[in-house]
mmCIF file of C-alpha atoms in Angstrom:
data_model
loop_
_atom_site.group_PDB
_atom_site.id
_atom_site.type_symbol
_atom_site.label_atom_id
_atom_site.label_comp_id
_atom_site.label_asym_id
_atom_site.label_seq_id
_atom_site.Cartn_x
_atom_site.Cartn_y
_atom_site.Cartn_z
ATOM 1 C CA UNK A 1038 183.170 191.998 190.323
ATOM 2 C CA UNK A 1039 180.618 190.154 192.722
ATOM 3 C CA UNK A 1040 177.101 190.971 192.820
ATOM 4 C CA UNK A 1041 176.973 189.883 196.442
ATOM 5 C CA UNK A 1042 177.778 192.003 199.553
ATOM 6 C CA UNK A 1043 178.085 191.081 203.275
ATOM 7 C CA UNK A 1044 178.398 193.872 205.959
ATOM 8 C CA UNK A 1045 177.993 194.021 209.871
ATOM 9 C CA UNK A 1046 177.157 196.567 212.349
ATOM 10 C CA UNK A 1047 176.989 196.816 216.197
ATOM 11 C CA UNK A 1048 173.370 196.276 217.436
ATOM 12 C CA UNK A 1049 173.647 196.560 221.169
ATOM 13 C CA UNK A 1050 174.562 194.358 224.118
ATOM 14 C CA UNK A 1051 172.763 191.411 225.260
ATOM 15 C CA UNK A 1052 171.356 190.502 228.617
ATOM 16 C CA UNK A 1053 174.528 188.605 229.427
ATOM 17 C CA UNK A 1054 176.728 191.639 228.527
ATOM 18 C CA UNK A 1055 178.056 190.378 224.990
ATOM 19 C CA UNK A 1056 178.209 192.811 221.967
ATOM 20 C CA UNK A 1057 175.394 191.855 219.697
ATOM 21 C CA UNK A 1058 176.264 192.239 216.021
ATOM 22 C CA UNK A 1059 173.713 192.249 213.101
ATOM 23 C CA UNK A 1060 174.921 190.906 209.735
ATOM 24 C CA UNK A 1061 173.497 191.726 206.246
ATOM 25 C CA UNK A 1062 173.719 189.352 203.364
ATOM 26 C CA UNK A 1063 172.686 191.079 200.053
ATOM 27 C CA UNK A 1064 172.124 189.740 196.535
ATOM 28 C CA UNK A 1065 170.498 191.529 193.554
ATOM 29 C CA UNK A 1066 167.153 189.836 194.399
ATOM 30 C CA UNK A 1067 167.347 189.517 198.299
ATOM 31 C CA UNK A 1068 168.659 191.104 201.321
ATOM 32 C CA UNK A 1069 168.653 188.889 204.555
ATOM 33 C CA UNK A 1070 169.799 190.240 208.046
ATOM 34 C CA UNK A 1071 170.777 188.009 211.025
ATOM 35 C CA UNK A 1072 171.913 188.855 214.590
ATOM 36 C CA UNK A 1073 174.076 186.903 216.604
ATOM 37 C CA UNK A 1074 171.778 186.963 219.764
ATOM 38 C CA UNK A 1075 169.456 184.191 219.255
ATOM 39 C CA UNK A 1076 170.339 183.471 215.768
ATOM 40 C CA UNK A 1077 167.529 185.586 214.722
ATOM 41 C CA UNK A 1078 166.703 186.487 211.375
ATOM 42 C CA UNK A 1079 165.802 190.114 211.780
ATOM 43 C CA UNK A 1080 164.560 190.933 208.318
ATOM 44 C CA UNK A 1081 164.305 189.965 204.901
ATOM 45 C CA UNK A 1082 163.712 192.525 201.968
ATOM 46 C CA UNK A 1083 162.779 191.294 198.183
ATOM 47 C CA UNK A 1084 161.336 193.431 195.423
ATOM 48 C CA UNK A 1085 157.884 192.953 194.124
ATOM 49 C CA UNK A 1086 156.853 192.767 190.341
ATOM 50 C CA UNK A 1087 157.344 196.431 190.090
ATOM 51 C CA UNK A 1088 160.889 196.311 191.397
ATOM 52 C CA UNK A 1089 159.983 197.874 194.598
ATOM 53 C CA UNK A 1090 161.803 196.505 197.663
ATOM 54 C CA UNK A 1091 159.877 195.854 200.961
ATOM 55 C CA UNK A 1092 160.533 193.936 204.309
ATOM 56 C CA UNK A 1093 158.504 190.597 204.020
ATOM 57 C CA UNK A 1094 158.897 189.404 207.700
ATOM 58 C CA UNK A 1095 157.781 190.410 211.026
ATOM 59 C CA UNK A 1096 160.175 192.087 213.384
ATOM 60 C CA UNK A 1097 161.731 194.774 215.189
ATOM 61 C CA UNK A 1098 163.983 197.849 214.394
ATOM 62 C CA UNK A 1099 166.289 197.377 217.540
ATOM 63 C CA UNK A 1100 167.733 194.552 219.144
ATOM 64 C CA UNK A 1101 166.323 195.218 222.812
ATOM 65 C CA UNK A 1102 162.710 193.767 222.097
ATOM 66 C CA UNK A 1103 164.198 190.434 221.122
ATOM 67 C CA UNK A 1104 165.901 189.839 224.529
ATOM 68 C CA UNK A 1105 162.417 189.568 226.320
ATOM 69 C CA UNK A 1106 160.217 186.485 224.957
ATOM 70 C CA UNK A 1107 157.186 188.793 225.692
ATOM 71 C CA UNK A 1108 158.187 191.316 223.121
ATOM 72 C CA UNK A 1109 160.262 188.875 220.903
ATOM 73 C CA UNK A 1110 157.436 186.599 219.998
ATOM 74 C CA UNK A 1111 159.820 184.356 218.500
ATOM 75 C CA UNK A 1112 159.958 186.722 215.347
ATOM 76 C CA UNK A 1113 162.549 185.110 213.214
ATOM 77 C CA UNK A 1114 164.091 182.897 215.996
ATOM 78 C CA UNK A 1115 166.412 180.132 215.799
ATOM 79 C CA UNK A 1116 164.498 177.372 217.681
ATOM 80 C CA UNK A 1117 166.122 174.828 219.915
ATOM 81 C CA UNK A 1118 166.776 172.444 221.410
ATOM 82 C CA UNK A 1119 163.575 171.179 220.550
ATOM 83 C CA UNK A 1120 161.079 173.233 218.129
ATOM 84 C CA UNK A 1121 157.303 172.710 218.908
ATOM 85 C CA UNK A 1122 155.921 170.956 222.063
ATOM 86 C CA UNK A 1123 156.944 168.359 224.315
ATOM 87 C CA UNK A 1124 153.999 166.999 226.476
ATOM 88 C CA UNK A 1125 154.102 167.676 230.310
ATOM 89 C CA UNK A 1126 157.548 168.991 229.925
ATOM 90 C CA UNK A 1127 159.293 165.473 230.099
ATOM 91 C CA UNK A 1128 160.505 162.425 228.094
ATOM 92 C CA UNK A 1129 162.074 159.196 228.610
ATOM 93 C CA UNK A 1130 165.368 158.280 226.922
ATOM 94 C CA UNK A 1131 167.090 154.948 227.686
ATOM 95 C CA UNK A 1132 164.998 154.547 230.949
ATOM 96 C CA UNK A 1133 165.893 157.745 232.431
ATOM 97 C CA UNK A 1134 163.192 160.659 232.621
ATOM 98 C CA UNK A 1135 164.233 164.093 231.848
ATOM 99 C CA UNK A 1136 162.076 166.909 233.262
ATOM 100 C CA UNK A 1137 162.021 170.364 231.132
ATOM 101 C CA UNK A 1138 160.597 173.625 232.341
ATOM 102 C CA UNK A 1139 157.200 174.076 231.115
ATOM 103 C CA UNK A 1140 156.324 177.348 229.262
ATOM 104 C CA UNK A 1141 153.345 176.460 227.370
ATOM 105 C CA UNK A 1142 150.518 175.674 230.017
ATOM 106 C CA UNK A 1143 151.421 172.232 231.040
ATOM 107 C CA UNK A 1144 153.844 171.670 228.114
ATOM 108 C CA UNK A 1145 157.321 172.828 227.250
ATOM 109 C CA UNK A 1146 157.442 174.943 223.874
ATOM 110 C CA UNK A 1147 160.253 175.815 221.441
ATOM 111 C CA UNK A 1148 163.222 174.555 223.891
ATOM 112 C CA UNK A 1149 161.731 176.147 227.133
ATOM 113 C CA UNK A 1150 161.672 179.647 228.491
ATOM 114 C CA UNK A 1151 165.551 180.174 227.744
ATOM 115 C CA UNK A 1152 165.651 178.198 224.517
ATOM 116 C CA UNK A 1153 168.450 178.798 221.795
ATOM 117 C CA UNK A 1154 166.779 182.109 220.808
ATOM 118 C CA UNK A 1155 167.777 183.636 224.185
ATOM 119 C CA UNK A 1156 171.458 183.066 223.982
ATOM 120 C CA UNK A 1157 174.423 184.884 222.368
ATOM 121 C CA UNK A 1158 176.069 182.837 219.365
ATOM 122 C CA UNK A 1159 179.594 183.357 217.758
ATOM 123 C CA UNK A 1160 179.905 184.408 214.161
ATOM 124 C CA UNK A 1161 181.878 183.451 211.331
ATOM 125 C CA UNK A 1162 181.448 184.731 207.778
ATOM 126 C CA UNK A 1163 182.574 183.370 204.298
ATOM 127 C CA UNK A 1164 182.458 185.245 201.022
ATOM 128 C CA UNK A 1165 183.008 184.018 197.361
ATOM 129 C CA UNK A 1166 181.515 184.645 194.021
ATOM 130 C CA UNK A 1167 178.688 182.253 194.409
ATOM 131 C CA UNK A 1168 177.439 182.771 197.955
ATOM 132 C CA UNK A 1169 177.724 184.648 201.185
ATOM 133 C CA UNK A 1170 177.603 182.562 204.456
ATOM 134 C CA UNK A 1171 177.205 183.501 208.157
ATOM 135 C CA UNK A 1172 177.804 180.581 210.519
ATOM 136 C CA UNK A 1173 176.531 180.830 214.009
ATOM 137 C CA UNK A 1174 177.947 178.608 216.778
ATOM 138 C CA UNK A 1175 177.313 177.838 220.375
ATOM 139 C CA UNK A 1176 177.785 174.890 223.005
ATOM 140 C CA UNK A 1177 174.441 174.091 224.854
ATOM 141 C CA UNK A 1178 175.850 172.771 228.083
ATOM 142 C CA UNK A 1179 174.592 169.094 229.593
ATOM 143 C CA UNK A 1180 171.418 169.835 231.402
ATOM 144 C CA UNK A 1181 170.485 173.425 229.802
ATOM 145 C CA UNK A 1182 166.680 173.645 229.942
ATOM 146 C CA UNK A 1183 166.734 170.064 231.356
ATOM 147 C CA UNK A 1184 167.990 168.414 228.070
ATOM 148 C CA UNK A 1185 170.835 165.792 228.514
ATOM 149 C CA UNK A 1186 174.239 166.186 226.584
ATOM 150 C CA UNK A 1187 176.368 169.014 225.741
ATOM 151 C CA UNK A 1188 175.453 169.879 222.438
ATOM 152 C CA UNK A 1189 177.789 171.659 220.083
ATOM 153 C CA UNK A 1190 175.558 173.513 217.273
ATOM 154 C CA UNK A 1191 176.262 175.315 214.210
ATOM 155 C CA UNK A 1192 173.601 177.081 211.871
ATOM 156 C CA UNK A 1193 174.817 178.305 208.418
ATOM 157 C CA UNK A 1194 172.620 181.235 206.718
ATOM 158 C CA UNK A 1195 173.996 181.021 202.938
ATOM 159 C CA UNK A 1196 172.498 183.466 200.340
ATOM 160 C CA UNK A 1197 173.293 182.839 196.623
ATOM 161 C CA UNK A 1198 173.738 185.106 193.869
ATOM 162 C CA UNK A 1199 170.320 184.211 192.839
ATOM 163 C CA UNK A 1200 168.809 185.099 196.000
ATOM 164 C CA UNK A 1201 168.234 181.657 197.393
ATOM 165 C CA UNK A 1202 168.634 181.237 201.243
ATOM 166 C CA UNK A 1203 169.696 178.047 202.545
ATOM 167 C CA UNK A 1204 169.751 177.312 206.260
ATOM 168 C CA UNK A 1205 172.143 174.452 207.325
ATOM 169 C CA UNK A 1206 171.873 173.050 210.913
ATOM 170 C CA UNK A 1207 174.496 170.786 212.201
ATOM 171 C CA UNK A 1208 174.895 169.509 215.936
ATOM 172 C CA UNK A 1209 176.872 166.909 217.917
ATOM 173 C CA UNK A 1210 176.287 165.484 221.376
ATOM 174 C CA UNK A 1211 178.466 163.863 224.032
ATOM 175 C CA UNK A 1212 175.480 161.959 225.530
ATOM 176 C CA UNK A 1213 172.166 160.788 223.939
ATOM 177 C CA UNK A 1214 169.734 163.474 223.706
ATOM 178 C CA UNK A 1215 166.879 164.843 221.340
ATOM 179 C CA UNK A 1216 167.337 167.637 218.709
ATOM 180 C CA UNK A 1217 164.754 169.565 216.543
ATOM 181 C CA UNK A 1218 165.887 172.647 215.220
ATOM 182 C CA UNK A 1219 164.142 175.114 213.099
ATOM 183 C CA UNK A 1220 163.387 178.812 212.336
ATOM 184 C CA UNK A 1221 160.436 180.632 213.320
ATOM 185 C CA UNK A 1222 160.255 183.599 210.610
ATOM 186 C CA UNK A 1223 156.716 185.033 210.265
ATOM 187 C CA UNK A 1224 156.380 185.685 206.593
ATOM 188 C CA UNK A 1225 154.208 188.557 205.191
ATOM 189 C CA UNK A 1226 154.969 189.034 201.413
ATOM 190 C CA UNK A 1227 152.783 191.958 201.259
ATOM 191 C CA UNK A 1228 153.675 193.881 204.423
ATOM 192 C CA UNK A 1229 150.596 196.148 204.676
ATOM 193 C CA UNK A 1230 147.819 193.747 205.388
ATOM 194 C CA UNK A 1231 147.222 190.206 207.015
ATOM 195 C CA UNK A 1232 148.249 187.258 205.127
ATOM 196 C CA UNK A 1233 144.851 185.686 204.700
ATOM 197 C CA UNK A 1234 144.922 186.774 201.093
ATOM 198 C CA UNK A 1235 148.239 184.884 200.488
ATOM 199 C CA UNK A 1236 147.875 181.819 198.212
ATOM 200 C CA UNK A 1237 149.361 178.771 199.920
ATOM 201 C CA UNK A 1238 150.453 175.237 198.588
ATOM 202 C CA UNK A 1239 151.335 172.432 200.743
ATOM 203 C CA UNK A 1240 151.903 169.259 199.125
ATOM 204 C CA UNK A 1241 150.981 167.108 201.985
ATOM 205 C CA UNK A 1242 148.572 164.214 201.850
ATOM 206 C CA UNK A 1243 148.491 164.028 205.911
ATOM 207 C CA UNK A 1244 148.675 166.421 209.003
ATOM 208 C CA UNK A 1245 149.094 165.706 212.664
ATOM 209 C CA UNK A 1246 145.718 166.507 214.586
ATOM 210 C CA UNK A 1247 146.141 168.161 218.017
ATOM 211 C CA UNK A 1248 144.457 168.354 221.033
ATOM 212 C CA UNK A 1249 143.211 171.342 223.054
ATOM 213 C CA UNK A 1250 146.938 171.868 224.486
ATOM 214 C CA UNK A 1251 148.229 171.563 220.941
ATOM 215 C CA UNK A 1252 149.897 168.094 221.592
ATOM 216 C CA UNK A 1253 149.229 165.396 219.048
ATOM 217 C CA UNK A 1254 146.010 163.753 219.108
ATOM 218 C CA UNK A 1255 147.277 160.236 217.708
ATOM 219 C CA UNK A 1256 149.022 159.619 214.653
ATOM 220 C CA UNK A 1257 148.872 161.465 211.085
ATOM 221 C CA UNK A 1258 145.363 162.048 209.649
ATOM 222 C CA UNK A 1259 144.524 162.603 205.805
ATOM 223 C CA UNK A 1260 143.879 166.128 204.834
ATOM 224 C CA UNK A 1261 141.432 164.985 202.152
ATOM 225 C CA UNK A 1262 137.916 166.487 202.820
ATOM 226 C CA UNK A 1263 139.189 169.067 205.618
ATOM 227 C CA UNK A 1264 140.053 172.550 205.536
ATOM 228 C CA UNK A 1265 143.578 171.760 205.950
ATOM 229 C CA UNK A 1266 143.971 170.377 202.370
ATOM 230 C CA UNK A 1267 146.480 172.646 200.570
ATOM 231 C CA UNK A 1268 147.470 170.181 198.150
ATOM 232 C CA UNK A 1269 145.770 172.690 195.551
ATOM 233 C CA UNK A 1270 146.818 176.258 196.068
ATOM 234 C CA UNK A 1271 144.142 178.432 197.603
ATOM 235 C CA UNK A 1272 144.145 181.615 200.049
ATOM 236 C CA UNK A 1273 145.100 181.034 203.631
ATOM 237 C CA UNK A 1274 141.876 182.712 204.566
ATOM 238 C CA UNK A 1275 139.539 180.621 202.353
ATOM 239 C CA UNK A 1276 138.525 178.198 204.765
ATOM 240 C CA UNK A 1277 140.232 179.351 208.189
ATOM 241 C CA UNK A 1278 136.765 180.108 209.589
ATOM 242 C CA UNK A 1279 135.212 176.911 208.787
ATOM 243 C CA UNK A 1280 133.469 175.268 211.641
ATOM 244 C CA UNK A 1281 136.125 172.383 211.947
ATOM 245 C CA UNK A 1282 137.396 170.948 215.214
ATOM 246 C CA UNK A 1283 141.056 171.543 214.296
ATOM 247 C CA UNK A 1284 140.719 174.887 213.518
ATOM 248 C CA UNK A 1285 138.636 175.668 216.582
ATOM 249 C CA UNK A 1286 141.447 174.113 218.911
ATOM 250 C CA UNK A 1287 144.238 175.964 217.247
ATOM 251 C CA UNK A 1288 142.350 179.438 216.464
ATOM 252 C CA UNK A 1289 143.292 178.601 212.868
ATOM 253 C CA UNK A 1290 146.115 176.674 211.353
ATOM 254 C CA UNK A 1291 149.020 175.561 213.762
ATOM 255 C CA UNK A 1292 149.372 172.098 212.441
ATOM 256 C CA UNK A 1293 152.401 170.072 211.128
ATOM 257 C CA UNK A 1294 151.986 168.548 207.547
ATOM 258 C CA UNK A 1295 153.669 165.341 206.778
ATOM 259 C CA UNK A 1296 155.979 165.662 203.837
ATOM 260 C CA UNK A 1297 156.214 162.817 201.274
ATOM 261 C CA UNK A 1298 157.640 162.203 197.778
ATOM 262 C CA UNK A 1299 161.193 161.636 196.583
ATOM 263 C CA UNK A 1300 163.764 163.968 197.618
ATOM 264 C CA UNK A 1301 165.865 165.986 195.003
ATOM 265 C CA UNK A 1302 169.410 165.656 194.427
ATOM 266 C CA UNK A 1303 170.251 167.849 197.492
ATOM 267 C CA UNK A 1304 168.036 165.598 199.869
ATOM 268 C CA UNK A 1305 165.274 168.181 200.009
ATOM 269 C CA UNK A 1306 161.443 167.849 199.420
ATOM 270 C CA UNK A 1307 159.153 170.649 198.469
ATOM 271 C CA UNK A 1308 157.412 171.780 201.661
ATOM 272 C CA UNK A 1309 155.349 174.946 200.738
ATOM 273 C CA UNK A 1310 154.866 177.616 197.982
ATOM 274 C CA UNK A 1311 153.587 180.813 199.115
ATOM 275 C CA UNK A 1312 152.311 183.721 196.682
ATOM 276 C CA UNK A 1313 150.971 187.153 197.376
ATOM 277 C CA UNK A 1314 148.657 188.236 194.574
ATOM 278 C CA UNK A 1315 148.746 191.892 194.880
ATOM 279 C CA UNK A 1316 152.615 192.633 194.704
ATOM 280 C CA UNK A 1317 153.568 189.315 193.354
ATOM 281 C CA UNK A 1318 156.081 187.918 195.518
ATOM 282 C CA UNK A 1319 156.469 184.147 196.179
ATOM 283 C CA UNK A 1320 158.473 182.025 198.631
ATOM 284 C CA UNK A 1321 158.978 178.494 198.020
ATOM 285 C CA UNK A 1322 160.217 176.138 200.851
ATOM 286 C CA UNK A 1323 162.373 172.998 200.415
ATOM 287 C CA UNK A 1324 163.631 170.785 203.300
ATOM 288 C CA UNK A 1325 165.156 167.614 204.551
ATOM 289 C CA UNK A 1326 162.954 167.604 207.530
ATOM 290 C CA UNK A 1327 159.861 165.269 207.564
ATOM 291 C CA UNK A 1328 157.447 167.849 208.200
ATOM 292 C CA UNK A 1329 156.422 171.731 208.051
ATOM 293 C CA UNK A 1330 154.404 173.453 210.683
ATOM 294 C CA UNK A 1331 151.924 176.042 209.075
ATOM 295 C CA UNK A 1332 151.087 178.549 211.697
ATOM 296 C CA UNK A 1333 148.722 181.510 210.632
ATOM 297 C CA UNK A 1334 149.791 183.856 213.501
ATOM 298 C CA UNK A 1335 146.715 183.097 215.550
ATOM 299 C CA UNK A 1336 148.155 184.170 218.814
ATOM 300 C CA UNK A 1337 149.340 187.576 217.681
ATOM 301 C CA UNK A 1338 147.441 190.251 219.465
ATOM 302 C CA UNK A 1339 148.858 193.660 218.431
ATOM 303 C CA UNK A 1340 152.454 193.098 219.422
ATOM 304 C CA UNK A 1341 154.524 196.171 218.293
ATOM 305 C CA UNK A 1342 157.060 195.798 215.396
ATOM 306 C CA UNK A 1343 158.783 198.005 212.871
ATOM 307 C CA UNK A 1344 158.074 201.442 212.441
ATOM 308 C CA UNK A 1345 155.123 201.131 215.042
ATOM 309 C CA UNK A 1346 153.146 198.730 213.082
ATOM 310 C CA UNK A 1347 150.920 196.649 215.422
ATOM 311 C CA UNK A 1348 151.115 192.782 214.282
ATOM 312 C CA UNK A 1349 147.368 191.678 214.902
ATOM 313 C CA UNK A 1350 145.968 188.211 214.314
ATOM 314 C CA UNK A 1351 147.026 186.464 211.148
ATOM 315 C CA UNK A 1352 149.566 189.154 210.303
ATOM 316 C CA UNK A 1353 152.315 186.690 209.574
ATOM 317 C CA UNK A 1354 152.578 183.126 208.339
ATOM 318 C CA UNK A 1355 155.204 180.674 209.652
ATOM 319 C CA UNK A 1356 156.392 177.716 207.691
ATOM 320 C CA UNK A 1357 158.622 175.943 210.074
ATOM 321 C CA UNK A 1358 160.431 172.840 208.779
ATOM 322 C CA UNK A 1359 160.805 170.185 211.757
ATOM 323 C CA UNK A 1360 160.088 167.013 213.065
ATOM 324 C CA UNK A 1361 156.695 166.428 214.521
ATOM 325 C CA UNK A 1362 155.640 167.990 217.940
ATOM 326 C CA UNK A 1363 156.207 165.510 220.982
ATOM 327 C CA UNK A 1364 158.222 163.180 219.037
ATOM 328 C CA UNK A 1365 160.555 162.028 221.973
ATOM 329 C CA UNK A 1366 157.318 160.676 223.585
ATOM 330 C CA UNK A 1367 155.961 159.048 220.322
ATOM 331 C CA UNK A 1368 158.050 156.072 219.351
ATOM 332 C CA UNK A 1369 155.704 155.770 216.104
ATOM 333 C CA UNK A 1370 156.841 159.359 215.013
ATOM 334 C CA UNK A 1371 160.221 159.919 213.103
ATOM 335 C CA UNK A 1372 163.193 159.874 215.698
ATOM 336 C CA UNK A 1373 164.680 163.049 217.070
ATOM 337 C CA UNK A 1374 167.253 161.138 218.954
ATOM 338 C CA UNK A 1375 170.928 162.080 218.563
ATOM 339 C CA UNK A 1376 173.869 159.711 219.778
ATOM 340 C CA UNK A 1377 177.423 160.373 220.296
ATOM 341 C CA UNK A 1378 179.478 159.797 217.258
ATOM 342 C CA UNK A 1379 176.485 161.005 214.958
ATOM 343 C CA UNK A 1380 175.866 164.271 213.482
ATOM 344 C CA UNK A 1381 172.545 165.908 213.349
ATOM 345 C CA UNK A 1382 171.740 167.514 209.815
ATOM 346 C CA UNK A 1383 169.022 169.480 208.614
ATOM 347 C CA UNK A 1384 168.737 171.691 205.532
ATOM 348 C CA UNK A 1385 166.055 174.139 204.741
ATOM 349 C CA UNK A 1386 165.973 176.135 201.437
ATOM 350 C CA UNK A 1387 164.127 179.340 200.852
ATOM 351 C CA UNK A 1388 163.450 180.476 197.204
ATOM 352 C CA UNK A 1389 162.172 184.174 196.648
ATOM 353 C CA UNK A 1390 160.646 185.141 193.534
ATOM 354 C CA UNK A 1391 157.954 187.132 191.631
ATOM 355 C CA UNK A 1392 154.773 185.976 189.841
ATOM 356 C CA UNK A 1393 153.483 187.732 186.829
ATOM 357 C CA UNK A 1394 150.026 189.413 186.825
#
């Protein structure tokens, strides 16, 4: 008999009038909930070292708050076409300039005001003894939010019997374009306090410095000798208050870390390890992407969440696997270009666990 269980339930109607469903993928050590609107991970539950199950992400109890960016706050969002920022809302591809709607001051953030998290997705499920899979698909039409080319996208959420969650992104285009997909889950492995006491390790020698508008200020810089050095695990809050220009500009951590080292047999590099000392929960992130954006919830200002909880500053930590910000305008960065006949492929793995005392 399988230890895995997949179920779904109606979860309201989207602004476009489509039925929204929420799927639950459950294993003995993890429960993941995803809805068809926006591809949003609406929740993840895991046990602590005492065997007590709790929610470990930020989010909402109902679907409606996700329909408005002001209340959605990218909680659990599937981000596209381009995660992170594009300077001045424009880029040039093959000599043609493409203009995007600006939704972050002078720049375009997370695909624009109507990015992938603000659309309905079609769902298909698969079950076997080893894993449960939910695959969401949609076609992003040519010109959507200013991006060229019709883009056929699929994202598979696969939960294995051991509680490992894999996100597999695929895309094809009929015209040269740029693609940078990610997930924007806010993690809180404790649930009852901010994440400043979470112990974080990021095995990166370099990060991408930013300007005041959070656009890259040149190429990668070394983490050594800065409060952005997480090569040795330490609490998120240990140096977040240091008098350092990058922390002042971002209001904390909101930086892309450059991942190196040899990938494993699945093509994944270790991106981060997060541990909550009190309850013992751990999260390890592996990815095929060249970077991971570490964001310490600097712009949370008391947004209402589950059970009336107000999510204040630093109440969640994002570990967004992705290419670097503004890559379409930075030929020195790894390319985000996708051409007809190619397939965009990206893979991120989350391993949930429990540490001893």
